[in-house]
């Protein structure tokens, strides 16, 4: 390294769980947004330059040198630095923990660069591969016919075209109302203005066929090389190639899952979030961000339109649409004229169920099969039965590592007990471990058992099961769905995996078993999620069969969620739900953050959370100047943030780790943010902090 010139100080974001800042000395020309390789302890790390400070934050004599400045990617643009900076601030994480994981893997590995000649490295290799591939698949994409829009669709497209500047739009339309058509027109308009469009969809690995249809449509608009697809199921090299296309502006449309939201896009003009209510937009580990929420922030920052679409919007989004912050566009009818399915509730209280199925449902399946139609049985529980039970002494198959039951599974090699939380497996005991009784019975039912029962009831029928177990092998989900579409399956049994996206042309009946289990979880969002899920499953049926039916078995038919489902009444359900949230002071009328801790002992876990609560409540500095003399940020005034009692998680022990949580809530988002900043700064010094692992989640989806 030439150290004869004048060095500059650079501040670097690194993916390490420390607050930083991390300052280095550079002898080479540098620029904010460039990646650098720097020494960190005994390791070398790749980081992103976030600032060129006049002075380092520490004594200059201990500042180390940047080892290499990487130029294979253009400097990360200013809007990307703002986006990641905002996310770090909002979710209370070091900025490097946001920036680096947002880059494709090879761009974060020093070993991909060290000791290589300049100009070599992952990007160069990827470009060579891309060139070859481009030649290979230089085929003109076939023209895909565009349907003529109906009046409602046209009105929505016109309304979107008329928007200028930052404009959040909620497109509310039932399944099959033609929302996708509107996304495509909006994308088309954006491209015509010479800008890029970002289209986010829920996890798509499970539905490659659907993705392919959408990609073809997008290619018809943007050209065969104008579309980049980004999701976590891609091989590293493919992800890098797609990412580079997007960053260089070659891709005019980026189609991807939540991680695609953090892609630098130099000419971004539109963001679409399809199925905006889908929980997969929330990352559940590391930086627990909501790609939907960040999409709205990014659109605001860029001054562009963000189009959120759903048949069952989240109540947060619906609230914004009701109070005018978002423009509400509605598509109340199906695009292809067909009657929506008839949704019926089967009150199971007065019925004798056989293997969990009511006589009505069984009859209905038989009738549909006679008519040559398909039936779908939806049950959100995989395995054979959720627990094994001793009929003599009441022993149940608990997991030794977790506070849950081991689930009975039937496999090719016989039955097994499996824990869905820690993955433990055991043979089925021949006799009760407590009393020696040999009559052990599976209690309750999962998809395997329902499949077995249906096979007995309808021996002629071809039955397929789609759940996480039957689709473990790569390609198996695709194959199973393909069989259903090809009409090679008469009855499909499945978990939520079958709820999404697919339009089964010949499906005449959907039966829902044990929906109540989803309703009576402790989470206040359970009814909302159940409504969305059942609407989605219902949407699989009846687009082409005419007069299709959905039967929901429940012991609580009077519950608002079921009544609303029966009437296909999202609007009424949302109004009811929001009124309840408002009177209970829950989101979107309050803002929440969840501190979760875990350790080997529950007492230890709870002790830490109690200390965390005390340090906040005892703080004498509440409502004082923003930064105190000891450098710690100040708490907001007393009473602005409520801290609840620490409570064990519903499944308290997983893999011998005992977990608990503490909820913080405030009517004011800025107050909550200020509180969290002050709070987090004090947690590491708590006496119990060394004995637990803890993490904070802002806007938790599940409580
Ligand atoms: P959504 O995304 O709202 O569930 P889709 O956009 O998938 O609905 O549309 C459902 C079906 O209706 C698709 O097969 C689509 O091609 C078709 N479709 C959409 N709009 C029209 C239209 N204006 N005329 C005819 N068919 C349409
Ligand atoms: Zn027993
Ligand atoms: Zn377990």
CSV table of N, CA and C and ligand atoms in Angstrom, one decimal, residues 147-150 153 173-181 335-336 543, ligand 1:
chain,number,residue,atom,x,y,z
A,147,UNK,N,-55.6,-8.8,-21.2
A,147,UNK,CA,-57.1,-8.7,-21.2
A,147,UNK,C,-57.5,-7.2,-21.2
A,148,UNK,N,-58.6,-6.9,-21.8
A,148,UNK,CA,-59.2,-5.6,-21.7
A,148,UNK,C,-59.6,-5.4,-20.3
A,149,UNK,N,-59.3,-4.2,-19.7
A,149,UNK,CA,-59.7,-4.0,-18.3
A,149,UNK,C,-61.2,-3.7,-18.3
A,150,UNK,N,-61.8,-4.2,-17.1
A,150,UNK,CA,-63.2,-3.8,-16.9
A,150,UNK,C,-63.2,-2.4,-16.3
A,153,UNK,N,-61.4,-1.7,-13.0
A,153,UNK,CA,-60.0,-1.8,-13.2
A,153,UNK,C,-59.4,-0.6,-13.9
A,173,UNK,N,-59.2,-5.7,-3.2
A,173,UNK,CA,-60.0,-6.4,-4.2
A,173,UNK,C,-60.0,-7.9,-3.8
A,174,UNK,N,-61.2,-8.5,-3.9
A,174,UNK,CA,-61.3,-9.9,-3.6
A,174,UNK,C,-60.4,-10.8,-4.5
A,175,UNK,N,-60.1,-12.0,-4.1
A,175,UNK,CA,-59.4,-12.9,-4.9
A,175,UNK,C,-60.0,-13.0,-6.3
A,176,UNK,N,-59.2,-12.9,-7.3
A,176,UNK,CA,-59.7,-13.0,-8.7
A,176,UNK,C,-60.3,-11.7,-9.2
A,177,UNK,N,-60.2,-10.6,-8.5
A,177,UNK,CA,-60.8,-9.4,-9.0
A,177,UNK,C,-59.9,-8.7,-10.0
A,178,UNK,N,-58.7,-9.2,-10.2
A,178,UNK,CA,-57.8,-8.7,-11.3
A,178,UNK,C,-56.9,-7.6,-10.8
A,179,UNK,N,-56.4,-7.8,-9.6
A,179,UNK,CA,-55.4,-6.9,-9.0
A,179,UNK,C,-54.1,-7.0,-9.8
A,180,UNK,N,-53.7,-8.2,-10.2
A,180,UNK,CA,-52.4,-8.4,-10.9
A,180,UNK,C,-52.4,-7.6,-12.2
A,181,UNK,N,-53.5,-7.5,-12.8
A,181,UNK,CA,-53.6,-6.8,-14.1
A,181,UNK,C,-53.3,-5.3,-13.8
A,335,UNK,N,-63.1,-10.5,-11.7
A,335,UNK,CA,-62.9,-10.0,-13.1
A,335,UNK,C,-63.5,-11.0,-14.1
A,336,UNK,N,-63.3,-12.3,-13.9
A,336,UNK,CA,-64.0,-13.2,-14.7
A,336,UNK,C,-65.3,-13.5,-14.1
A,543,UNK,N,-63.8,-20.7,-9.2
A,543,UNK,CA,-63.7,-19.7,-10.2
A,543,UNK,C,-64.3,-20.2,-11.5
B,1,LIG,P1,-56.2,-11.1,-8.1
B,1,LIG,O1,-54.8,-10.8,-8.2
B,1,LIG,O2,-57.1,-10.0,-7.7
B,1,LIG,O3,-56.6,-12.4,-7.3
B,1,LIG,P2,-55.9,-11.8,-10.9
B,1,LIG,O4,-55.3,-10.5,-11.3
B,1,LIG,O5,-55.1,-13.0,-10.7
B,1,LIG,O6,-56.8,-11.5,-9.5
B,1,LIG,O7,-57.1,-12.1,-11.9
B,1,LIG,C1,-57.8,-13.3,-11.8
B,1,LIG,C2,-58.1,-13.8,-13.1
B,1,LIG,O8,-58.9,-12.9,-13.9
B,1,LIG,C3,-56.8,-14.0,-13.9
B,1,LIG,O9,-57.0,-15.2,-14.6
B,1,LIG,C4,-56.8,-12.9,-14.9
B,1,LIG,O10,-56.1,-13.2,-16.1
B,1,LIG,C5,-58.3,-12.6,-15.1
B,1,LIG,N1,-58.6,-11.2,-15.4
B,1,LIG,C6,-58.2,-10.1,-14.8
B,1,LIG,N2,-58.7,-9.0,-15.3
B,1,LIG,C7,-59.4,-9.4,-16.4
B,1,LIG,C8,-60.2,-8.7,-17.4
B,1,LIG,N3,-60.3,-7.4,-17.3
B,1,LIG,N4,-60.8,-9.4,-18.3
B,1,LIG,C9,-60.7,-10.8,-18.3
B,1,LIG,N5,-59.9,-11.5,-17.4
B,1,LIG,C10,-59.3,-10.8,-16.5
